[in-house]
Coordinates of C-alpha atoms in Angstrom, one line a residue:
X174 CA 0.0 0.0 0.0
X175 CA 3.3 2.2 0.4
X176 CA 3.4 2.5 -3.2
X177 CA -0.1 3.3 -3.5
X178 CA -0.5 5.9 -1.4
X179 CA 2.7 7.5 -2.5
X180 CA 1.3 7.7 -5.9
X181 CA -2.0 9.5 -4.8
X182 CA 0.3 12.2 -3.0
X183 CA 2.1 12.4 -6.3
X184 CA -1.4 12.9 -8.2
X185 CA -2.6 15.4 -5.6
X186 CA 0.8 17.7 -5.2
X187 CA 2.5 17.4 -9.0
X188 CA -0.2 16.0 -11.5
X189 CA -4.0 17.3 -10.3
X190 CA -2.7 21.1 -10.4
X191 CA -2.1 20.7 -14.0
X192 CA -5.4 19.7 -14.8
X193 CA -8.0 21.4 -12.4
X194 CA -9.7 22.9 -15.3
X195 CA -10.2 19.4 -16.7
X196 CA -11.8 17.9 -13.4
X197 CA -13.6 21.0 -13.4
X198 CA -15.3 20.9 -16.6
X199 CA -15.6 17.1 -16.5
X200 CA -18.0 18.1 -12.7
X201 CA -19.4 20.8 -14.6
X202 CA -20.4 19.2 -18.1
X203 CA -20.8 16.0 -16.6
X204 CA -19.5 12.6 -18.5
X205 CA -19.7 11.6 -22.2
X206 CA -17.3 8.7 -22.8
X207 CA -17.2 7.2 -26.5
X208 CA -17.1 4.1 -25.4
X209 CA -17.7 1.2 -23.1
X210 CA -15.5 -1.3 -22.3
X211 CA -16.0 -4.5 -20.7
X212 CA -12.5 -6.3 -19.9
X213 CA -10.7 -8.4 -17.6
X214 CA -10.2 -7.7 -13.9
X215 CA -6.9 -8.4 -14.5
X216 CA -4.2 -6.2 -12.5
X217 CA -1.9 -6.3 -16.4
X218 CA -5.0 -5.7 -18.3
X219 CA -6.2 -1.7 -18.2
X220 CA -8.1 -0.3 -20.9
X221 CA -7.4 3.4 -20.2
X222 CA -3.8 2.7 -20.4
X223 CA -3.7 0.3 -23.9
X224 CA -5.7 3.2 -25.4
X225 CA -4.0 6.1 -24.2
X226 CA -7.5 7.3 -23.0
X227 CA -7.9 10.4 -20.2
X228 CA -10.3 10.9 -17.7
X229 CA -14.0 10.8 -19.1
X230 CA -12.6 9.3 -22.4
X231 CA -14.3 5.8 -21.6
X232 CA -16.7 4.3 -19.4
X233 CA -14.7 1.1 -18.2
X234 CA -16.7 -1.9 -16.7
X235 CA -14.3 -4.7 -15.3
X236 CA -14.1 -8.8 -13.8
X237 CA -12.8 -11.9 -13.9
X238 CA -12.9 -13.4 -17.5
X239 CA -14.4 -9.9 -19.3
X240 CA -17.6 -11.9 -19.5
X241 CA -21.0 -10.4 -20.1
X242 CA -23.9 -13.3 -18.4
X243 CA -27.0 -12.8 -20.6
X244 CA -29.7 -10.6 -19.8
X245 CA -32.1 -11.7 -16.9
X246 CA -34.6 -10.2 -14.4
X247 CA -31.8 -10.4 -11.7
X248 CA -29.9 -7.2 -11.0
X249 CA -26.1 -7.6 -12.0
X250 CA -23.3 -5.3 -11.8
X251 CA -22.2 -5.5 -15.5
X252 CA -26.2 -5.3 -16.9
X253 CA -26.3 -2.5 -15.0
X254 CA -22.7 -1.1 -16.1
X255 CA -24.1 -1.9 -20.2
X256 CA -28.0 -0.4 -19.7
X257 CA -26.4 3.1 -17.8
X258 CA -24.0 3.1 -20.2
X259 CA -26.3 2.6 -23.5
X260 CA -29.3 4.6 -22.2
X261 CA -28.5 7.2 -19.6
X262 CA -24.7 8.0 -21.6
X263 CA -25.7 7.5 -25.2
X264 CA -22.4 5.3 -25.9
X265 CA -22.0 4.5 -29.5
X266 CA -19.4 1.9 -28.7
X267 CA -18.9 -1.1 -26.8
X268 CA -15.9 -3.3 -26.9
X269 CA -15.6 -6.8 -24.7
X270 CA -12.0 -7.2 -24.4
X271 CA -10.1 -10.2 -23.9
X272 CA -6.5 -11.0 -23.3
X273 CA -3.5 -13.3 -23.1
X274 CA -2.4 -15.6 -20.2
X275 CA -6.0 -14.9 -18.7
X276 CA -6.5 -16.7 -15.5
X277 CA -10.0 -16.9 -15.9
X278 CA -9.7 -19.0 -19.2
X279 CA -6.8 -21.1 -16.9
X280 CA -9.8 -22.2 -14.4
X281 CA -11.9 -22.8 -16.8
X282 CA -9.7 -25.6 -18.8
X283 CA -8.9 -26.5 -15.3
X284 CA -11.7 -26.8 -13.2
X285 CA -10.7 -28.9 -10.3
X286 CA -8.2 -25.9 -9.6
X287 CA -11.5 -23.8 -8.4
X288 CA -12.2 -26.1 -6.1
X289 CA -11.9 -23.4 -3.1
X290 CA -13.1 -20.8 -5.5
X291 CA -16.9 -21.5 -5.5
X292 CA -18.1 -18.3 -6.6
X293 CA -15.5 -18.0 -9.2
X294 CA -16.5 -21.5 -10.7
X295 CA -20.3 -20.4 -10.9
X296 CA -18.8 -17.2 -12.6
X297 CA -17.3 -19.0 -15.2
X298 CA -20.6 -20.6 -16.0
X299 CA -20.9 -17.9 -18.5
X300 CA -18.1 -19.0 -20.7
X301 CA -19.0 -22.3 -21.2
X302 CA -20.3 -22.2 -24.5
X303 CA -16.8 -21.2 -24.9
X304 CA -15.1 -23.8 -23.9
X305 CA -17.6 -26.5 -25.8
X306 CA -16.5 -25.0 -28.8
X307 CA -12.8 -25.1 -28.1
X308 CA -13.4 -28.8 -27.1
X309 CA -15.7 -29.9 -30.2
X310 CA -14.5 -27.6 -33.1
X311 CA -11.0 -27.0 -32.5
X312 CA -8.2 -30.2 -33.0
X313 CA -8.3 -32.6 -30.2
X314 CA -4.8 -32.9 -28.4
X315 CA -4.0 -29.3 -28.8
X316 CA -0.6 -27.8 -27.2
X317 CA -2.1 -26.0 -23.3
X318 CA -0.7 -22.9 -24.9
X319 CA -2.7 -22.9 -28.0
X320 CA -5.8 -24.0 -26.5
X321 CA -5.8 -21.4 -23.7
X322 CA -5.2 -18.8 -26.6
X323 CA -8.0 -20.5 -28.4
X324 CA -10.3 -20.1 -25.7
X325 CA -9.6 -16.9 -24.7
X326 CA -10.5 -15.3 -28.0
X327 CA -13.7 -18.2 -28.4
X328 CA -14.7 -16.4 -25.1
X329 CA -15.1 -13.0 -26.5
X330 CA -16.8 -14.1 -29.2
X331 CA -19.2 -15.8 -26.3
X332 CA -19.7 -12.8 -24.3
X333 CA -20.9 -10.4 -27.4
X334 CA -23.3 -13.1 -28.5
X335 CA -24.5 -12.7 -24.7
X336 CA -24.4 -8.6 -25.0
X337 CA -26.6 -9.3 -27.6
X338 CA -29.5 -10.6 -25.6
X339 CA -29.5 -6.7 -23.5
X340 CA -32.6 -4.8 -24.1
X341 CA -31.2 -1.5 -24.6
X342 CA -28.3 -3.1 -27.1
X343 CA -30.7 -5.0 -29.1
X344 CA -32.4 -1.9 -29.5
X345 CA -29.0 0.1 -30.2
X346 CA -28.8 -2.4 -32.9
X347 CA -31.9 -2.3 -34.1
X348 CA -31.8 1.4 -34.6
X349 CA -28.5 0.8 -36.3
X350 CA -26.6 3.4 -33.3
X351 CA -24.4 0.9 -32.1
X352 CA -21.8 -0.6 -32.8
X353 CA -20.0 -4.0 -30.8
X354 CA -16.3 -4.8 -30.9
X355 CA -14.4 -7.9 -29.9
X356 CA -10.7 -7.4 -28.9
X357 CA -8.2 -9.5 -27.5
X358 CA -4.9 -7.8 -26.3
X359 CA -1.6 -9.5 -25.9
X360 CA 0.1 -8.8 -22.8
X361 CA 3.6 -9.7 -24.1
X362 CA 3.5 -8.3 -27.1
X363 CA 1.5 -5.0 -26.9
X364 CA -0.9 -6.0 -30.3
X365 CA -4.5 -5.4 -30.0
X366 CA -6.5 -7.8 -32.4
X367 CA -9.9 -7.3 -33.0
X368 CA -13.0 -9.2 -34.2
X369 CA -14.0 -9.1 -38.0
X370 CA -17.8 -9.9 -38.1
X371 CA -17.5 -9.9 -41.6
X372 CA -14.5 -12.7 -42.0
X373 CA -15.1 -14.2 -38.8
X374 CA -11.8 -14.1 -37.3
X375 CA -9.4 -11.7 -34.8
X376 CA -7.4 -9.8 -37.2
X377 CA -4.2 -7.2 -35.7
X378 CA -5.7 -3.5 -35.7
X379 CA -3.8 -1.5 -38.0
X380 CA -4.1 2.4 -37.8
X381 CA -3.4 2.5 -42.1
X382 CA -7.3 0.5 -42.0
X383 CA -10.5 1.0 -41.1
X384 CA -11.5 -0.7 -37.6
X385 CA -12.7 -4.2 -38.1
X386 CA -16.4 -4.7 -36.2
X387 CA -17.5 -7.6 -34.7
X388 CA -21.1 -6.2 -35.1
X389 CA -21.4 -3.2 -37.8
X390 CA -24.9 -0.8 -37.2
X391 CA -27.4 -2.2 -39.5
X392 CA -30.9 -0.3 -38.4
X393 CA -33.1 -3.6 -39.1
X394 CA -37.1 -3.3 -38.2
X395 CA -38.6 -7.1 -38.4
X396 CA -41.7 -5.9 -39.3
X397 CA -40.9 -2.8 -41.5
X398 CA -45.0 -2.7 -43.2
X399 CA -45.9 -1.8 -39.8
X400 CA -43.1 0.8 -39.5
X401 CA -44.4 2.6 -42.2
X402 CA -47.8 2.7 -40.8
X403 CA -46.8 3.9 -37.6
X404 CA -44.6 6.8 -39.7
X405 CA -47.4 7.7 -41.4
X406 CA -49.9 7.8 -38.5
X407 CA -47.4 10.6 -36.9

């Protein structure tokens, strides 16, 4: 805790003078992130720092395994983190973010290691479907390495499927004002790869190209003879 608390001094007497005006405004104006990001609760793993973001830049939502559980009646801390986000912020954005040498995706190829970990085992419930797909469509006998990396990115994959099932981003969707990334970020490396939709794959985000999307806006109305009856009504 040393370390810690020498580093809010630091903030307080050498970095917070600098940008008063900043906290200021952000108080006065109140927040309007561009995105929301849902990633690991891993202590290597921080969003603000792989995208060089500043305060108010992003609206960050973090736990064990970046996972999103599907939307229920039951009040949860990350629902609530997406609806806020979506509804009350108007985020455009949201990105489930993944990453290397995730513990998360360790206990979940090794389950008998969560023995003591009850609450992390039920957690990890929600990547399942993750794992089934590593285990039917992938190679049996693959190297630990490779299937841990295969995983990890099968899970993010997972959890926008689940992101899908949110009220207020199936209507983001709908209305074609949101858009839903996938990205995976290696630790040792620094890369950031993110999910095509399109192609179906993690491909490394290059600044020369447009942004791959894992879900692209796409306003889409089921029933669009009704739409028009309802436009015409007003």
């Amino acid at each position: 805790m040393d370390d810690i608390i020498q580093g809010i001094s630091n903030f307080r007497g050498n970095i917070f003078p600098g940008q008063r005006q900043m906290y200021r405004q952000l108080v006065r104006d109140g927040q309007h992130p561009q995105a929301l990001i849902i990633a690991c609760a891993d202590s290597r793993v921080s969003p603000e720092h792989i995208t060089q973001a500043g305060p108010g830049d992003l609206f960050v939502c973090r736990n064990a395994g970046n996972i999103v559980p599907p939307f229920s009646q039951q009040n949860g801390g990350v629902s609530s983190a997406i609806e806020y986000a979506v509804v009350a912020l108007g985020v455009r954005d949201i990105v489930v973010c993944g990453h290397s040498d995730c513990g998360a995706m360790k206990g979940l190829m090794t389950p008998e290691a969560l023995a003591s970990m009850p609450n992390v085992a039920a957690w990890l419930r929600h990547s399942h479907a993750a794992s089934r797909i590593v285990c039917e469509a992938y190679p049996a006998g693959m190297d630990p390495k490779d299937h841990h990396r295969a995983l990890a990115l099968e899970n993010v994959v997972v959890q926008l499927s689940n992101l899908r099932t949110h009220p207020s981003v199936a209507a983001g969707l709908a209305k074609g004002e949101l858009r839903l990334h996938g990205w995976f970020f290696e630790i040792e490396s620094g890369q950031v790869l993110a999910y095509c939709g399109e192609a179906g794959r993690f491909v490394p985000i290059d600044e020369s190209e447009d942004m791959p999307v894992a879900h692209t806006p796409a306003q889409r109305i089921a029933a669009p003879e009704m739409a028009r009856v309802a436009v015409a009504a007003e």
